mmCIF file of C-alpha atoms in Angstrom:
data_model
loop_
_atom_site.group_PDB
_atom_site.id
_atom_site.type_symbol
_atom_site.label_atom_id
_atom_site.label_comp_id
_atom_site.label_asym_id
_atom_site.label_seq_id
_atom_site.Cartn_x
_atom_site.Cartn_y
_atom_site.Cartn_z
ATOM 1 C CA MET A 1250 3.034 -13.330 14.512
ATOM 2 C CA SER A 1251 4.287 -14.843 11.257
ATOM 3 C CA LEU A 1252 3.439 -14.878 7.563
ATOM 4 C CA ALA A 1253 5.385 -18.060 7.001
ATOM 5 C CA HIS A 1254 4.036 -19.952 3.968
ATOM 6 C CA GLN A 1255 1.423 -17.341 3.215
ATOM 7 C CA THR A 1256 1.106 -16.056 -0.365
ATOM 8 C CA LEU A 1257 1.035 -12.279 -0.908
ATOM 9 C CA PHE A 1258 0.016 -10.644 -4.179
ATOM 10 C CA ILE A 1259 1.494 -7.171 -4.181
ATOM 11 C CA SER A 1260 0.714 -4.707 -6.829
ATOM 12 C CA GLY A 1261 3.544 -2.263 -7.753
ATOM 13 C CA GLY A 1262 6.016 -3.803 -5.326
ATOM 14 C CA SER A 1263 9.308 -3.368 -7.183
ATOM 15 C CA ARG A 1264 10.394 -0.493 -4.926
ATOM 16 C CA GLY A 1265 9.287 1.787 -2.073
ATOM 17 C CA ILE A 1266 6.648 0.807 0.453
ATOM 18 C CA GLY A 1267 5.505 -2.219 -1.652
ATOM 19 C CA LEU A 1268 9.005 -3.656 -1.635
ATOM 20 C CA ALA A 1269 9.465 -2.945 2.107
ATOM 21 C CA ILE A 1270 6.195 -4.877 2.856
ATOM 22 C CA ALA A 1271 7.414 -7.685 0.527
ATOM 23 C CA LEU A 1272 10.817 -7.965 2.338
ATOM 24 C CA ARG A 1273 9.201 -7.926 5.829
ATOM 25 C CA ALA A 1274 6.998 -10.863 4.747
ATOM 26 C CA ALA A 1275 9.864 -12.622 3.172
ATOM 27 C CA ARG A 1276 11.731 -12.671 6.503
ATOM 28 C CA ASP A 1277 8.916 -14.855 7.809
ATOM 29 C CA GLY A 1278 9.352 -17.217 4.883
ATOM 30 C CA ALA A 1279 6.304 -16.008 2.844
ATOM 31 C CA ASN A 1280 5.726 -16.430 -0.863
ATOM 32 C CA VAL A 1281 5.639 -12.963 -2.473
ATOM 33 C CA VAL A 1282 4.288 -12.047 -5.894
ATOM 34 C CA ILE A 1283 5.615 -8.782 -7.277
ATOM 35 C CA ALA A 1284 3.041 -7.689 -9.929
ATOM 36 C CA ALA A 1285 4.454 -4.455 -11.421
ATOM 37 C CA LYS A 1286 5.372 -2.921 -14.822
ATOM 38 C CA THR A 1287 9.069 -2.339 -14.277
ATOM 39 C CA ASP A 1288 10.751 -5.176 -16.209
ATOM 40 C CA GLN A 1289 13.793 -3.240 -17.356
ATOM 41 C CA PRO A 1290 15.713 -0.639 -15.323
ATOM 42 C CA HIS A 1291 14.136 2.751 -15.297
ATOM 43 C CA PRO A 1292 16.429 5.811 -16.001
ATOM 44 C CA LYS A 1293 15.151 7.719 -12.992
ATOM 45 C CA LEU A 1294 13.795 5.092 -10.604
ATOM 46 C CA ALA A 1295 15.738 2.262 -8.900
ATOM 47 C CA GLY A 1296 14.548 -1.265 -8.945
ATOM 48 C CA THR A 1297 12.664 -3.730 -11.215
ATOM 49 C CA ILE A 1298 10.492 -6.695 -10.497
ATOM 50 C CA HIS A 1299 13.662 -8.831 -10.927
ATOM 51 C CA THR A 1300 15.834 -6.982 -8.398
ATOM 52 C CA ALA A 1301 12.930 -7.084 -6.026
ATOM 53 C CA ALA A 1302 12.641 -10.843 -6.477
ATOM 54 C CA GLU A 1303 16.365 -11.227 -5.713
ATOM 55 C CA GLN A 1304 15.957 -9.206 -2.430
ATOM 56 C CA ILE A 1305 12.930 -11.321 -1.462
ATOM 57 C CA ARG A 1306 14.854 -14.572 -1.871
ATOM 58 C CA GLU A 1307 17.807 -13.269 0.044
ATOM 59 C CA ALA A 1308 15.547 -12.201 2.847
ATOM 60 C CA GLY A 1309 14.190 -15.796 3.087
ATOM 61 C CA GLY A 1310 11.071 -15.869 1.033
ATOM 62 C CA GLN A 1311 9.947 -17.337 -2.240
ATOM 63 C CA ALA A 1312 9.472 -14.776 -5.081
ATOM 64 C CA LEU A 1313 7.491 -14.607 -8.244
ATOM 65 C CA PRO A 1314 8.095 -11.442 -10.381
ATOM 66 C CA LEU A 1315 5.369 -10.797 -12.925
ATOM 67 C CA VAL A 1316 5.060 -7.989 -15.527
ATOM 68 C CA CYS A 1317 1.636 -6.639 -14.870
ATOM 69 C CA ASP A 1318 -0.023 -3.332 -15.693
ATOM 70 C CA ILE A 1319 -2.978 -3.357 -13.225
ATOM 71 C CA ARG A 1320 -4.950 -1.193 -15.723
ATOM 72 C CA ASP A 1321 -5.158 -4.243 -17.901
ATOM 73 C CA GLU A 1322 -7.791 -6.827 -16.997
ATOM 74 C CA GLU A 1323 -6.201 -9.600 -19.025
ATOM 75 C CA GLN A 1324 -2.795 -8.915 -17.437
ATOM 76 C CA VAL A 1325 -4.240 -8.956 -13.961
ATOM 77 C CA SER A 1326 -6.142 -12.107 -14.611
ATOM 78 C CA ALA A 1327 -3.076 -13.844 -16.015
ATOM 79 C CA ALA A 1328 -0.959 -12.782 -12.992
ATOM 80 C CA VAL A 1329 -3.503 -14.096 -10.525
ATOM 81 C CA ALA A 1330 -3.680 -17.363 -12.470
ATOM 82 C CA LYS A 1331 0.112 -17.690 -12.440
ATOM 83 C CA THR A 1332 0.245 -16.970 -8.769
ATOM 84 C CA VAL A 1333 -2.306 -19.772 -7.902
ATOM 85 C CA GLU A 1334 -0.518 -22.095 -10.359
ATOM 86 C CA THR A 1335 2.867 -21.383 -8.683
ATOM 87 C CA PHE A 1336 1.901 -21.314 -4.947
ATOM 88 C CA GLY A 1337 -1.553 -23.020 -4.812
ATOM 89 C CA GLY A 1338 -3.590 -19.986 -3.809
ATOM 90 C CA ILE A 1339 -3.533 -16.432 -2.501
ATOM 91 C CA ASP A 1340 -3.842 -15.494 1.153
ATOM 92 C CA ILE A 1341 -3.143 -11.743 1.005
ATOM 93 C CA LEU A 1342 -3.673 -8.940 -1.504
ATOM 94 C CA VAL A 1343 -1.751 -5.750 -0.946
ATOM 95 C CA ASN A 1344 -3.034 -2.856 -3.054
ATOM 96 C CA ASN A 1345 0.098 -0.765 -3.248
ATOM 97 C CA ALA A 1346 0.306 0.543 -6.815
ATOM 98 C CA SER A 1347 -0.542 4.224 -7.038
ATOM 99 C CA ALA A 1348 -0.023 7.264 -9.234
ATOM 100 C CA ILE A 1349 0.147 10.830 -7.955
ATOM 101 C CA SER A 1350 -0.068 14.307 -9.364
ATOM 102 C CA LEU A 1351 -0.696 17.125 -6.901
ATOM 103 C CA THR A 1352 -2.219 19.523 -9.400
ATOM 104 C CA GLY A 1353 -5.470 21.549 -9.492
ATOM 105 C CA THR A 1354 -8.327 21.156 -11.984
ATOM 106 C CA LEU A 1355 -7.020 23.486 -14.652
ATOM 107 C CA GLN A 1356 -3.543 21.954 -14.427
ATOM 108 C CA THR A 1357 -4.571 18.330 -14.557
ATOM 109 C CA ASP A 1358 -4.957 17.038 -18.147
ATOM 110 C CA MET A 1359 -7.208 14.176 -18.787
ATOM 111 C CA LYS A 1360 -4.306 11.817 -19.523
ATOM 112 C CA ARG A 1361 -2.961 12.393 -16.051
ATOM 113 C CA TYR A 1362 -6.603 12.205 -14.558
ATOM 114 C CA ASP A 1363 -7.104 8.859 -16.299
ATOM 115 C CA LEU A 1364 -3.740 7.457 -15.141
ATOM 116 C CA MET A 1365 -4.401 8.255 -11.535
ATOM 117 C CA ASN A 1366 -8.003 6.905 -11.510
ATOM 118 C CA GLN A 1367 -7.142 3.823 -13.588
ATOM 119 C CA ILE A 1368 -4.228 2.856 -11.451
ATOM 120 C CA ASN A 1369 -5.470 3.841 -8.001
ATOM 121 C CA ALA A 1370 -9.210 3.262 -7.859
ATOM 122 C CA ARG A 1371 -9.787 1.022 -10.828
ATOM 123 C CA GLY A 1372 -6.573 -1.032 -10.320
ATOM 124 C CA THR A 1373 -7.469 -1.610 -6.687
ATOM 125 C CA TYR A 1374 -10.974 -2.722 -7.646
ATOM 126 C CA LEU A 1375 -9.680 -4.989 -10.405
ATOM 127 C CA CYS A 1376 -7.036 -6.702 -8.303
ATOM 128 C CA GLY A 1377 -9.598 -7.249 -5.542
ATOM 129 C CA GLN A 1378 -12.155 -8.635 -8.034
ATOM 130 C CA LYS A 1379 -9.682 -11.219 -9.417
ATOM 131 C CA CYS A 1380 -8.114 -12.186 -6.066
ATOM 132 C CA ILE A 1381 -11.216 -12.475 -3.863
ATOM 133 C CA PRO A 1382 -12.342 -15.865 -5.252
ATOM 134 C CA HIS A 1383 -8.958 -17.360 -4.177
ATOM 135 C CA LEU A 1384 -8.864 -15.398 -0.858
ATOM 136 C CA ARG A 1385 -12.195 -17.166 0.012
ATOM 137 C CA ARG A 1386 -10.165 -20.433 0.265
ATOM 138 C CA SER A 1387 -7.553 -19.054 2.595
ATOM 139 C CA ASP A 1388 -7.629 -19.719 6.321
ATOM 140 C CA ASN A 1389 -6.780 -16.081 7.201
ATOM 141 C CA PRO A 1390 -7.360 -13.902 4.070
ATOM 142 C CA HIS A 1391 -6.587 -10.191 4.042
ATOM 143 C CA ILE A 1392 -6.869 -7.282 1.682
ATOM 144 C CA LEU A 1393 -4.690 -4.394 2.686
ATOM 145 C CA THR A 1394 -4.993 -1.198 0.697
ATOM 146 C CA LEU A 1395 -2.561 1.687 1.006
ATOM 147 C CA SER A 1396 -5.137 4.509 1.116
ATOM 148 C CA PRO A 1397 -6.217 7.143 3.576
ATOM 149 C CA PRO A 1398 -9.086 7.456 6.061
ATOM 150 C CA LEU A 1399 -12.217 8.825 4.433
ATOM 151 C CA ASP A 1400 -12.597 12.396 5.282
ATOM 152 C CA MET A 1401 -14.810 14.693 3.184
ATOM 153 C CA ARG A 1402 -13.420 18.110 4.309
ATOM 154 C CA PRO A 1403 -12.794 20.310 1.258
ATOM 155 C CA LYS A 1404 -9.192 20.913 2.148
ATOM 156 C CA TRP A 1405 -8.306 17.459 1.068
ATOM 157 C CA PHE A 1406 -9.919 17.952 -2.382
ATOM 158 C CA ALA A 1407 -9.510 21.641 -3.456
ATOM 159 C CA PRO A 1408 -5.740 21.576 -4.095
ATOM 160 C CA HIS A 1409 -5.663 18.281 -6.025
ATOM 161 C CA VAL A 1410 -9.196 16.878 -6.571
ATOM 162 C CA ALA A 1411 -8.119 14.310 -9.260
ATOM 163 C CA TYR A 1412 -5.606 12.689 -6.999
ATOM 164 C CA SER A 1413 -7.931 12.754 -3.959
ATOM 165 C CA MET A 1414 -10.716 11.124 -5.921
ATOM 166 C CA ALA A 1415 -8.302 8.458 -7.002
ATOM 167 C CA LYS A 1416 -7.045 7.685 -3.523
ATOM 168 C CA TYR A 1417 -10.388 7.838 -1.836
ATOM 169 C CA GLY A 1418 -11.601 5.481 -4.517
ATOM 170 C CA MET A 1419 -9.184 2.969 -3.127
ATOM 171 C CA SER A 1420 -10.497 3.648 0.415
ATOM 172 C CA LEU A 1421 -14.115 3.123 -0.760
ATOM 173 C CA CYS A 1422 -13.106 -0.408 -1.805
ATOM 174 C CA THR A 1423 -11.949 -1.035 1.773
ATOM 175 C CA LEU A 1424 -15.190 0.352 3.191
ATOM 176 C CA SER A 1425 -17.410 -1.841 0.953
ATOM 177 C CA TRP A 1426 -15.411 -5.014 0.867
ATOM 178 C CA ALA A 1427 -15.169 -5.292 4.672
ATOM 179 C CA GLU A 1428 -18.878 -5.574 4.765
ATOM 180 C CA GLU A 1429 -19.567 -7.399 1.388
ATOM 181 C CA PHE A 1430 -17.131 -10.141 2.255
ATOM 182 C CA ARG A 1431 -17.463 -10.314 6.003
ATOM 183 C CA ALA A 1432 -19.275 -13.672 5.955
ATOM 184 C CA ASP A 1433 -16.394 -15.085 3.973
ATOM 185 C CA GLY A 1434 -13.926 -14.079 6.688
ATOM 186 C CA ILE A 1435 -11.989 -11.790 4.349
ATOM 187 C CA ALA A 1436 -10.457 -8.826 6.121
ATOM 188 C CA ALA A 1437 -10.367 -5.545 4.195
ATOM 189 C CA ASN A 1438 -8.393 -2.707 5.792
ATOM 190 C CA SER A 1439 -6.484 0.430 4.719
ATOM 191 C CA LEU A 1440 -3.098 1.645 5.983
ATOM 192 C CA TRP A 1441 -1.824 5.154 5.704
ATOM 193 C CA PRO A 1442 1.338 6.990 7.063
ATOM 194 C CA ARG A 1443 1.148 9.805 9.623
ATOM 195 C CA THR A 1444 4.185 11.380 7.921
ATOM 196 C CA GLY A 1445 5.763 11.487 4.555
ATOM 197 C CA ILE A 1446 7.537 8.267 3.529
ATOM 198 C CA ALA A 1447 10.938 8.454 1.957
ATOM 199 C CA THR A 1448 10.212 6.930 -1.438
ATOM 200 C CA ALA A 1449 10.940 7.851 -5.036
ATOM 201 C CA ALA A 1450 7.590 9.661 -5.143
ATOM 202 C CA ILE A 1451 8.599 11.950 -2.312
ATOM 203 C CA GLU A 1452 11.918 12.689 -3.901
ATOM 204 C CA MET A 1453 10.320 13.471 -7.191
ATOM 205 C CA LEU A 1454 7.934 15.924 -5.304
ATOM 206 C CA GLY A 1455 10.434 17.721 -3.199
ATOM 207 C CA GLY A 1456 13.823 16.215 -3.522
ATOM 208 C CA ASP A 1457 16.048 15.450 -0.439
ATOM 209 C CA THR A 1458 14.395 18.368 1.514
ATOM 210 C CA LEU A 1459 11.172 16.336 1.770
ATOM 211 C CA ALA A 1460 12.881 13.063 1.902
ATOM 212 C CA ARG A 1461 14.923 13.849 5.005
ATOM 213 C CA ARG A 1462 11.704 14.954 6.824
ATOM 214 C CA SER A 1463 10.080 11.668 5.981
ATOM 215 C CA ARG A 1464 10.112 8.346 7.852
ATOM 216 C CA ALA A 1465 11.602 5.225 6.204
ATOM 217 C CA PRO A 1466 9.272 2.785 4.302
ATOM 218 C CA GLU A 1467 9.941 0.198 7.017
ATOM 219 C CA ILE A 1468 7.457 1.792 9.324
ATOM 220 C CA MET A 1469 4.672 1.014 6.847
ATOM 221 C CA ALA A 1470 6.072 -2.538 6.355
ATOM 222 C CA ASP A 1471 6.135 -3.171 10.129
ATOM 223 C CA ALA A 1472 2.611 -1.794 10.530
ATOM 224 C CA ALA A 1473 1.367 -3.897 7.568
ATOM 225 C CA HIS A 1474 2.896 -6.978 9.155
ATOM 226 C CA VAL A 1475 1.022 -6.419 12.396
ATOM 227 C CA ILE A 1476 -2.282 -6.000 10.511
ATOM 228 C CA LEU A 1477 -1.733 -9.068 8.202
ATOM 229 C CA CYS A 1478 -0.955 -11.231 11.181
ATOM 230 C CA LYS A 1479 -4.239 -10.440 12.874
ATOM 231 C CA GLU A 1480 -7.245 -12.862 12.801
ATOM 232 C CA SER A 1481 -9.151 -11.816 9.585
ATOM 233 C CA ARG A 1482 -12.590 -12.354 11.020
ATOM 234 C CA SER A 1483 -12.044 -10.098 13.996
ATOM 235 C CA PHE A 1484 -10.123 -7.227 12.289
ATOM 236 C CA SER A 1485 -11.721 -5.670 9.233
ATOM 237 C CA GLY A 1486 -13.095 -2.384 8.006
ATOM 238 C CA HIS A 1487 -10.376 -0.244 9.640
ATOM 239 C CA PHE A 1488 -8.490 2.783 8.379
ATOM 240 C CA CYS A 1489 -5.205 2.455 10.122
ATOM 241 C CA ILE A 1490 -2.302 4.875 10.740
ATOM 242 C CA ASP A 1491 1.138 3.373 10.744
ATOM 243 C CA ASP A 1492 2.566 4.585 14.000
ATOM 244 C CA VAL A 1493 -0.776 4.046 15.823
ATOM 245 C CA VAL A 1494 -0.833 0.310 14.752
ATOM 246 C CA LEU A 1495 2.794 -0.128 15.959
ATOM 247 C CA HIS A 1496 2.127 1.725 19.251
ATOM 248 C CA GLU A 1497 -0.849 -0.487 19.986
ATOM 249 C CA ALA A 1498 1.464 -3.511 19.244
ATOM 250 C CA GLY A 1499 3.963 -2.293 21.888
ATOM 251 C CA VAL A 1500 6.373 -0.109 19.889
ATOM 252 C CA ARG A 1501 7.651 2.921 21.696
ATOM 253 C CA ASP A 1502 10.790 3.937 19.942
ATOM 254 C CA PHE A 1503 10.033 5.437 16.504
ATOM 255 C CA SER A 1504 13.386 7.112 16.091
ATOM 256 C CA ILE A 1505 14.558 3.917 14.142
ATOM 257 C CA TYR A 1506 12.285 5.043 11.291
ATOM 258 C CA ARG A 1507 13.693 8.582 10.732
ATOM 259 C CA ARG A 1508 17.072 10.131 10.094
ATOM 260 C CA SER A 1509 19.160 10.662 13.233
ATOM 261 C CA ASP A 1510 19.536 14.363 12.402
ATOM 262 C CA VAL A 1511 15.789 14.941 12.211
ATOM 263 C CA SER A 1512 13.476 15.339 15.260
ATOM 264 C CA GLU A 1513 9.914 13.970 15.454
ATOM 265 C CA GLU A 1514 8.744 17.526 15.411
ATOM 266 C CA GLU A 1515 10.423 18.248 12.051
ATOM 267 C CA LEU A 1516 8.719 15.298 10.276
ATOM 268 C CA MET A 1517 6.288 16.331 7.498
ATOM 269 C CA PRO A 1518 2.692 15.410 7.978
ATOM 270 C CA ASP A 1519 1.200 13.442 5.149
ATOM 271 C CA PHE A 1520 -1.976 14.345 3.306
ATOM 272 C CA PHE A 1521 -5.360 13.144 4.583
ATOM 273 C CA VAL A 1522 -4.270 12.621 8.149
ATOM 274 C CA PRO A 1523 -7.016 13.627 10.592
ATOM 275 C CA ASP A 1524 -6.307 16.745 12.563
ATOM 276 C CA ASP A 1525 -7.465 15.176 15.821
ATOM 277 C CA LEU A 1526 -5.211 12.052 15.424
ATOM 278 C CA PRO A 1527 -3.313 11.774 18.864
ATOM 279 C CA LYS A 1528 0.435 11.583 18.791
ATOM 280 C CA VAL A 1529 2.156 8.467 19.928
ATOM 281 C CA THR A 1530 5.083 8.453 22.273
#
């Protein structure tokens, strides 16, 4: 199980889950492209594409930091072209970039609605459209999208319909691409966490209270690694949950992904997780 010499194009990977996935691949000796907007330090958010690149190199991988707003077709096209020019192709696309606003219909202005749908649903579609011609040339091509299982129950829409539409738009890309590009051997899968993940987004939503009840981003990175090492022609069209993927791969100790002073029972469930999802031990 190795991603050595594979080239990953990761949207929004300057911090959080995207960076964790990048670093896990880097430890295998992968080539990692960080396509994100943060070129200069943000006053409230740690990390830039350049600090991410430094960490990737320190972990053993090759890094290419690219300023890229995935809402802009020209920027995405240029980033994909630079990736191919630098590394000779693309083997893996990780659709990680996302925007969130947990607000109801009357509280969500159209600027925020547009931001979420342009980054989440449209950005995922655009990155796929530009990367797929190159993925077709890979020996084991994968698209991994960080989006939830499709579940049409009203409880996932009523509190924050704009966000739900944007995230489910990403999942619809997985659903369609798995079948549309099956003959090309391109795997399209989604990955979603069972619990909250301790990222800047969680801290902005609920501060340390929510962060301490969340697992570390490394659980998503390890689960992504398992998926991306699978044979693309035999594993596609799945909506995966992080700890289920790892349990099936033989992991039994999940305490390494949470704070030592927090029990499994205290962890906060994430949105969109099926009610009947069995627990892993």
